[in-house]
Short mmCIF file of C-alpha atoms in Angstrom, two decimals:
data_model
loop_
_atom_site.label_atom_id
_atom_site.label_comp_id
_atom_site.label_asym_id
_atom_site.label_seq_id
_atom_site.Cartn_x
_atom_site.Cartn_y
_atom_site.Cartn_z
CA MET A 1 0.00 0.00 0.00
CA ALA A 2 1.43 3.39 -1.03
CA ILE A 3 1.69 5.99 1.68
CA ARG A 4 -0.80 8.23 -0.14
CA ASP A 5 -3.41 5.43 0.08
CA VAL A 6 -3.30 5.47 3.88
CA THR A 7 -6.62 6.66 5.30
CA LEU A 8 -7.30 8.47 8.54
CA THR A 9 -8.63 5.20 10.00
CA ASP A 10 -5.35 3.50 9.06
CA LEU A 11 -3.42 6.25 10.83
CA ASP A 12 -5.56 5.76 13.92
CA THR A 13 -4.85 2.02 13.78
CA LEU A 14 -1.14 2.69 13.40
CA ALA A 15 -1.17 4.91 16.47
CA THR A 16 -2.99 2.21 18.45
CA ASP A 17 -0.61 -0.50 17.21
CA ALA A 18 2.38 1.60 18.19
CA ASP A 19 0.91 1.74 21.65
CA ALA A 20 0.40 -2.00 21.91
CA ALA A 21 3.26 -3.74 20.13
CA ASP A 22 6.96 -3.99 20.98
CA VAL A 23 9.03 -1.28 19.33
CA ALA A 24 11.79 -2.68 17.16
CA PHE A 25 15.28 -1.70 18.30
CA GLU A 26 18.50 -2.70 16.57
CA MET A 27 19.24 -4.96 19.57
CA ASP A 28 16.91 -7.64 20.96
CA GLU A 29 16.00 -7.69 24.65
CA GLU A 30 18.22 -10.60 25.65
CA THR A 31 21.31 -9.15 23.97
CA PHE A 32 20.59 -5.73 25.42
CA ARG A 33 20.20 -7.03 28.94
CA ALA A 34 23.48 -8.91 28.78
CA PHE A 35 25.24 -5.85 27.34
CA TYR A 36 23.68 -3.63 30.00
CA GLU A 37 24.84 -5.93 32.80
CA ARG A 38 28.38 -5.71 31.48
CA THR A 39 28.47 -1.94 31.03
CA ALA A 40 25.91 -0.15 33.25
CA ARG A 41 28.04 0.29 36.37
CA SER A 42 30.93 1.72 34.37
CA VAL A 43 28.64 4.05 32.43
CA TRP A 44 26.94 5.23 35.61
CA SER A 45 30.29 5.82 37.34
CA TYR A 46 31.57 7.68 34.30
CA LEU A 47 28.47 9.88 34.18
CA ALA A 48 28.59 10.45 37.94
CA ARG A 49 32.25 11.45 37.73
CA LEU A 50 31.68 13.79 34.79
CA SER A 51 28.54 15.40 36.20
CA GLY A 52 29.44 15.23 39.91
CA ASP A 53 25.80 14.46 40.64
CA ARG A 54 24.21 11.10 41.43
CA GLN A 55 20.71 12.13 40.38
CA ALA A 56 22.02 13.47 37.09
CA ALA A 57 23.94 10.23 36.57
CA ASP A 58 20.71 8.23 37.07
CA ASP A 59 18.85 10.34 34.50
CA LEU A 60 21.71 10.39 32.02
CA LEU A 61 22.14 6.63 32.33
CA GLN A 62 18.57 5.99 31.20
CA GLU A 63 18.92 8.53 28.40
CA THR A 64 22.22 7.03 27.28
CA TYR A 65 20.79 3.53 26.90
CA TYR A 66 17.63 4.84 25.27
CA ARG A 67 19.61 6.69 22.61
CA PHE A 68 21.83 3.66 22.20
CA LEU A 69 18.78 1.45 21.56
CA ARG A 70 17.19 3.95 19.18
CA ALA A 71 20.36 4.43 17.14
CA ARG A 72 20.01 3.12 13.61
CA VAL A 73 23.62 2.05 13.27
CA ARG A 74 25.06 -1.42 12.92
CA LEU A 75 27.71 -1.98 15.57
CA GLU A 76 29.68 -5.07 14.66
CA SER A 77 31.70 -5.79 17.78
CA GLU A 78 31.44 -5.40 21.54
CA ALA A 79 34.23 -2.81 21.38
CA HIS A 80 32.25 -0.73 18.85
CA ARG A 81 29.10 -0.96 20.93
CA ARG A 82 30.95 0.08 24.06
CA ALA A 83 32.70 2.97 22.31
CA TYR A 84 29.39 4.14 20.85
CA LEU A 85 27.72 3.90 24.26
CA PHE A 86 30.42 6.00 25.89
CA ARG A 87 30.25 8.48 23.03
CA ILE A 88 26.56 9.02 23.75
CA ALA A 89 27.29 9.30 27.48
CA THR A 90 30.09 11.81 26.85
CA ASN A 91 27.88 13.97 24.64
CA LEU A 92 25.02 13.93 27.14
CA ALA A 93 27.33 14.88 30.01
CA ARG A 94 28.88 17.63 27.88
CA ASP A 95 25.45 19.02 26.97
CA ARG A 96 24.46 18.99 30.63
CA HIS A 97 27.70 20.74 31.56
CA ARG A 98 26.95 23.49 29.01
CA ARG A 99 23.52 24.04 30.52
CA ALA A 100 24.67 23.96 34.16
CA VAL A 101 27.92 25.92 34.39
CA VAL A 102 28.73 25.26 38.05
CA LEU A 103 29.38 21.65 38.98
CA PRO A 104 28.13 20.60 42.41
CA THR A 105 30.70 19.39 44.90
CA ILE A 106 29.17 16.06 45.79
CA GLN A 107 31.56 13.45 47.12
CA LEU A 108 30.97 10.28 45.17
CA GLY A 109 31.67 6.96 46.80
CA ASP A 110 32.45 8.41 50.23
CA ARG A 111 29.12 7.88 51.92
CA ASP A 112 30.28 5.78 54.83
CA VAL A 113 33.33 7.62 56.03
CA ALA A 114 34.08 6.38 59.56
CA SER A 115 37.74 5.88 60.38
CA ASP A 116 40.67 8.31 60.15
CA ARG A 117 42.08 6.36 57.27
CA GLU A 118 38.83 6.65 55.39
CA SER A 119 38.73 10.36 56.22
CA ALA A 120 42.17 10.74 54.71
CA THR A 121 40.93 8.93 51.63
CA ALA A 122 37.93 11.23 51.50
CA ASP A 123 40.24 14.26 51.77
CA GLY A 124 42.31 12.89 48.92
CA ARG A 125 39.20 12.47 46.82
CA ALA A 126 38.04 15.97 47.68
CA ASP A 127 41.40 17.24 46.42
CA LEU A 128 40.97 15.18 43.29
CA ASP A 129 37.43 16.50 42.76
CA ARG A 130 38.63 20.09 43.15
CA ALA A 131 41.50 19.49 40.73
CA MET A 132 39.25 17.73 38.22
CA ARG A 133 36.83 20.65 38.23
CA LYS A 134 39.65 22.86 36.98
CA LEU A 135 40.14 20.67 33.93
CA ARG A 136 38.21 21.01 30.70
CA PRO A 137 35.29 18.63 30.18
CA ARG A 138 37.17 16.78 27.45
CA GLU A 139 40.21 16.37 29.70
CA ARG A 140 38.04 14.95 32.46
CA ALA A 141 36.37 12.55 30.06
CA LEU A 142 39.74 11.49 28.70
CA LEU A 143 41.20 10.76 32.13
CA TRP A 144 38.16 8.83 33.39
CA LEU A 145 37.95 6.78 30.22
CA ALA A 146 41.64 5.94 30.38
CA TYR A 147 42.19 5.37 34.09
CA GLY A 148 38.66 4.70 35.33
CA VAL A 149 36.85 2.72 32.65
CA GLY A 150 40.22 1.46 31.39
CA GLN A 151 39.42 1.79 27.72
CA PRO A 152 42.11 1.33 25.06
CA HIS A 153 43.07 4.36 22.99
CA THR A 154 41.01 3.26 19.98
CA GLU A 155 37.80 3.20 22.05
CA ILE A 156 38.66 6.49 23.76
CA ALA A 157 39.14 8.03 20.32
CA ASP A 158 35.73 6.73 19.19
CA ALA A 159 34.04 7.89 22.37
CA LEU A 160 35.47 11.41 22.20
CA GLY A 161 35.37 11.82 18.42
CA VAL A 162 39.12 12.34 18.01
CA THR A 163 41.75 10.40 16.08
CA THR A 164 43.47 7.50 17.78
CA GLY A 165 46.85 9.13 17.24
CA SER A 166 45.82 12.24 19.15
CA VAL A 167 44.71 10.37 22.28
CA LYS A 168 48.21 9.80 23.62
CA PRO A 169 49.35 13.46 23.49
CA LEU A 170 45.97 14.68 24.78
CA LEU A 171 46.18 12.21 27.63
CA PHE A 172 49.76 13.19 28.34
CA ARG A 173 48.79 16.87 28.69
CA ALA A 174 45.65 16.21 30.72
CA ARG A 175 47.65 13.96 33.04
CA HIS A 176 50.34 16.59 33.48
CA LYS A 177 47.77 19.26 34.21
CA LEU A 178 46.04 17.11 36.82
CA ALA A 179 49.34 16.05 38.42
CA GLU A 180 50.38 19.71 38.72
CA LEU A 181 47.05 20.60 40.28
CA LEU A 182 47.28 17.73 42.76
CA ARG A 183 50.86 18.59 43.69
CA SER A 184 50.17 22.25 44.15
CA GLY A 185 47.01 21.74 46.20
CA SER A 186 44.69 22.59 43.29
CA ARG A 187 46.47 25.81 42.36
CA ALA A 188 46.26 26.48 38.64
CA PRO A 189 49.29 25.14 36.74
CA SER A 190 51.70 27.80 35.61
CA ARG A 191 52.52 26.98 32.02
CA GLY A 192 51.89 25.10 28.83
CA THR A 193 48.95 22.95 29.78
CA ARG A 194 46.45 23.87 27.10
CA PRO A 195 45.91 21.06 24.62
CA VAL B 1 54.57 21.00 28.31
CA THR B 2 56.01 19.03 25.40
CA PHE B 3 54.63 15.61 24.67
CA ALA B 4 57.20 12.83 24.93
CA ASP B 5 56.26 9.23 24.20
CA CYS B 6 58.04 7.23 26.90
CA PRO B 7 58.92 3.60 26.05
CA ARG B 8 58.64 2.58 29.73
CA GLU B 9 55.10 3.88 30.14
CA ARG B 10 53.57 0.45 29.40
CA ASP B 11 55.70 -1.16 32.14
CA LEU B 12 54.59 1.47 34.62
CA ILE B 13 50.90 1.05 33.68
CA ASP B 14 51.25 -2.70 34.17
CA ALA B 15 52.83 -2.13 37.60
CA LEU B 16 50.06 0.33 38.52
CA THR B 17 47.14 -1.81 37.37
CA THR B 18 48.49 -5.01 38.99
CA GLY B 19 49.07 -3.23 42.30
CA GLN B 20 52.86 -3.73 42.21
CA TRP B 21 53.59 0.00 42.22
CA PRO B 22 55.44 1.26 44.24
CA ASP B 23 56.58 -1.36 46.72
CA ARG B 24 56.61 -4.58 44.73
CA CYS B 25 57.80 -3.42 41.32
CA ASP B 26 61.30 -3.58 39.85
CA ASP B 27 63.86 -1.06 41.07
CA ASP B 28 64.58 0.08 37.51
CA ILE B 29 60.95 1.20 37.09
CA ARG B 30 61.15 3.22 40.29
CA ALA B 31 64.45 4.71 39.12
CA HIS B 32 62.92 5.51 35.74
CA VAL B 33 59.88 7.24 37.27
CA ALA B 34 62.20 9.36 39.40
CA SER B 35 63.87 10.65 36.24
CA CYS B 36 60.92 10.78 33.78
CA ALA B 37 58.44 13.66 34.20
CA GLY B 38 55.72 11.98 32.10
CA CYS B 39 55.85 8.74 34.08
CA ALA B 40 55.96 10.67 37.36
CA ASP B 41 52.72 12.40 36.31
CA LEU B 42 51.20 9.06 35.41
CA ALA B 43 52.14 7.54 38.77
CA ALA B 44 50.78 10.59 40.59
CA VAL B 45 47.37 10.68 38.91
CA HIS B 46 46.75 6.98 38.41
CA ALA B 47 46.45 6.10 42.10
CA SER B 48 44.06 9.02 42.75
CA LEU B 49 41.89 8.31 39.74
CA ALA B 50 41.79 4.55 40.22
CA GLY B 51 40.95 4.91 43.92
CA ALA B 52 38.16 7.40 43.27
CA TRP B 53 36.84 5.29 40.42
CA ASP B 54 36.70 2.14 42.53
CA GLY B 55 34.80 4.05 45.24
CA THR B 56 32.29 5.44 42.76
CA ARG B 57 31.80 2.10 41.04
CA ALA B 58 31.29 0.34 44.37
CA ALA B 59 28.61 2.90 45.29
CA ALA B 60 26.88 2.68 41.90
CA GLU B 61 23.21 1.72 42.13
CA VAL B 62 21.98 1.12 38.63
CA PRO B 63 18.40 0.12 37.77
CA ALA B 64 17.73 -3.43 36.61
CA SER B 65 18.27 -4.14 32.93
CA GLY B 66 14.62 -5.17 32.52
CA MET B 67 13.49 -1.84 33.94
CA VAL B 68 15.70 0.13 31.53
CA TRP B 69 14.45 -1.97 28.59
CA TRP B 70 10.81 -1.50 29.64
CA ARG B 71 11.20 2.28 30.03
CA ALA B 72 12.87 2.50 26.64
CA GLN B 73 10.02 0.50 25.10
CA MET B 74 7.39 2.73 26.71
CA ARG B 75 9.11 5.88 25.56
CA ALA B 76 9.63 4.57 22.03
CA ARG B 77 5.95 3.64 21.84
CA ARG B 78 4.88 7.09 23.04
CA GLU B 79 7.10 8.72 20.46
CA ALA B 80 5.86 6.39 17.70
CA ALA B 81 2.22 7.09 18.64
CA ALA B 82 2.86 10.83 18.68
CA ALA B 83 4.56 10.64 15.28
CA ALA B 84 1.66 8.62 13.84
CA ALA B 85 -0.92 11.05 15.25
CA ARG B 86 0.84 14.18 13.97
CA PRO B 87 -0.65 14.13 10.42
CA ILE B 88 -4.12 13.59 11.88
CA ALA B 89 -3.78 16.68 14.07
CA VAL B 90 -2.59 18.77 11.11
CA ILE B 91 -5.43 17.58 8.92
CA GLN B 92 -7.97 18.22 11.66
CA GLY B 93 -6.62 21.75 12.03
CA VAL B 94 -6.78 22.44 8.30
CA ALA B 95 -10.26 20.91 8.03
CA GLY B 96 -11.44 23.02 10.96
CA LEU B 97 -10.14 26.22 9.41
CA ALA B 98 -11.64 25.35 6.01
CA GLY B 99 -14.99 24.55 7.65
CA LEU B 100 -14.93 27.83 9.54
CA ALA B 101 -14.19 29.77 6.37
CA LEU B 102 -16.97 27.97 4.51
CA ALA B 103 -19.45 28.62 7.33
CA LEU B 104 -18.55 32.31 7.27
CA VAL B 105 -19.06 32.51 3.51
CA CYS B 106 -22.46 30.80 3.81
CA LEU B 107 -23.50 33.08 6.68
CA VAL B 108 -22.63 36.17 4.74
CA ALA B 109 -24.50 34.83 1.74
CA VAL B 110 -27.76 34.04 3.62
CA SER B 111 -27.86 36.55 6.47
CA PRO B 112 -29.06 40.07 5.57
CA TRP B 113 -28.07 41.32 9.05
CA LEU B 114 -24.46 40.06 8.74
CA ALA B 115 -24.31 41.39 5.20
CA SER B 116 -25.42 44.84 6.44
CA VAL B 117 -22.89 44.72 9.30
CA LEU B 118 -20.17 43.83 6.83
CA ALA B 119 -21.35 46.54 4.47
CA SER B 120 -21.23 49.18 7.25
CA SER B 121 -17.77 47.93 8.26
CA ARG B 122 -16.75 48.15 4.66
CA ASP B 123 -17.98 51.74 4.55
CA PHE B 124 -16.34 52.47 7.88
CA LEU B 125 -13.04 51.08 6.68
CA ALA B 126 -13.58 52.74 3.28
CA LEU B 127 -12.95 49.44 1.55
CA ASP B 128 -14.20 48.82 -1.91
CA VAL B 129 -15.24 45.17 -1.49
CA PRO B 130 -17.58 43.91 -4.21
CA ASP B 131 -20.94 42.41 -3.21
CA LEU B 132 -20.95 38.86 -4.52
CA ARG B 133 -24.78 38.66 -4.57
CA THR B 134 -25.12 41.59 -6.94
CA MET B 135 -22.13 40.74 -9.09
CA GLN B 136 -22.57 38.88 -12.34
CA GLY B 137 -21.40 35.32 -11.60
CA GLY B 138 -20.94 36.15 -7.91
CA TRP B 139 -22.28 32.81 -6.72
CA LEU B 140 -19.91 31.12 -9.14
CA LEU B 141 -17.03 33.02 -7.52
CA ALA B 142 -18.16 31.99 -4.00
CA GLY B 143 -18.41 28.35 -5.12
CA GLY B 144 -14.97 28.59 -6.64
CA ALA B 145 -13.53 29.92 -3.38
CA ALA B 146 -15.15 27.07 -1.44
CA THR B 147 -13.78 24.50 -3.89
CA LEU B 148 -10.35 26.09 -3.62
CA LEU B 149 -10.46 25.71 0.16
CA LEU B 150 -11.37 22.05 -0.16
CA ILE B 151 -8.59 21.40 -2.68
CA ALA B 152 -6.09 23.23 -0.45
CA SER B 153 -6.96 21.05 2.55
CA LEU B 154 -6.65 17.90 0.39
CA ALA B 155 -3.28 19.10 -0.89
CA VAL B 156 -2.04 19.64 2.67
CA TYR B 157 -3.24 16.13 3.54
CA VAL B 158 -1.30 14.57 0.66
CA VAL B 159 1.88 16.51 1.46
CA VAL B 160 1.73 15.66 5.17
CA THR B 161 1.11 11.94 4.63
CA GLU B 162 3.98 11.75 2.11
CA ASP B 163 6.30 13.28 4.70
#
């Protein structure tokens, strides 16, 4: 049936059918659930670290997987799927960062601080959070992907939309900038840190 | 800072990720880190980032996969239903406007009171609008306008459904 032959009744039926039937995604439910189990905690942690906000990470997680499911692209391997997923997550976190200029100072993963040792750890993480906030969003994403998620350079390149060859120098500079900030108690580094 | 690709970086990353750094790794790696600025940066940031990451990951509370799938399905259905209903809403709007215009034309044609009101408005506004009832072929013109409205609404329907 040509599209011009569709009647108003047909359109009504289509709307009803869309309400009742399963919507076709590129990935079936079983495959998705297995993929989600393998990746969700890393994606959430990545989003929480980039946004600095648990609630935002929850919302962005759902949005990330929804966009991943709706994407009309064929992703051949697990590595491609993962890189694509983190690309979506990076873009969503970046868009959120553009809308909300000031990042909240929520301590992630330090809920049950009890002993002195744990307090020292919490202090160290507070220093890290302060230093990370002075980095550019792309630098933060780069560092978390490399040393948090543990992605290889090819996947980092896919996730950030840069060439694989540029990952190493970008990472080198971001690392240096962060190390300087940590050493100097979050004072701004003095020279040559702009990628 | 100038980028320098250090050949020992891989060894250091291995030592860091396996937990051998700094106490249980080879002395030559420690000596190298003491003399290489890039590797010193790596050693400094890796422990902080890895520790913070492990804490965040341990505290992560993600929804069940079935819940995420179900929400995605619901949202996709809503969006599909809204997309399917969009042409209907447009057509209903066009049909409503066409019907209103037709009703107005008919009212003007049959109601002497409305015709006089319009005539006085026309005088008030100093407009030179022709009276269709007194014009030669005026009814033909009114019918033509009505037909044009119907064709226009049909044309909109065809364009919208093709989109």
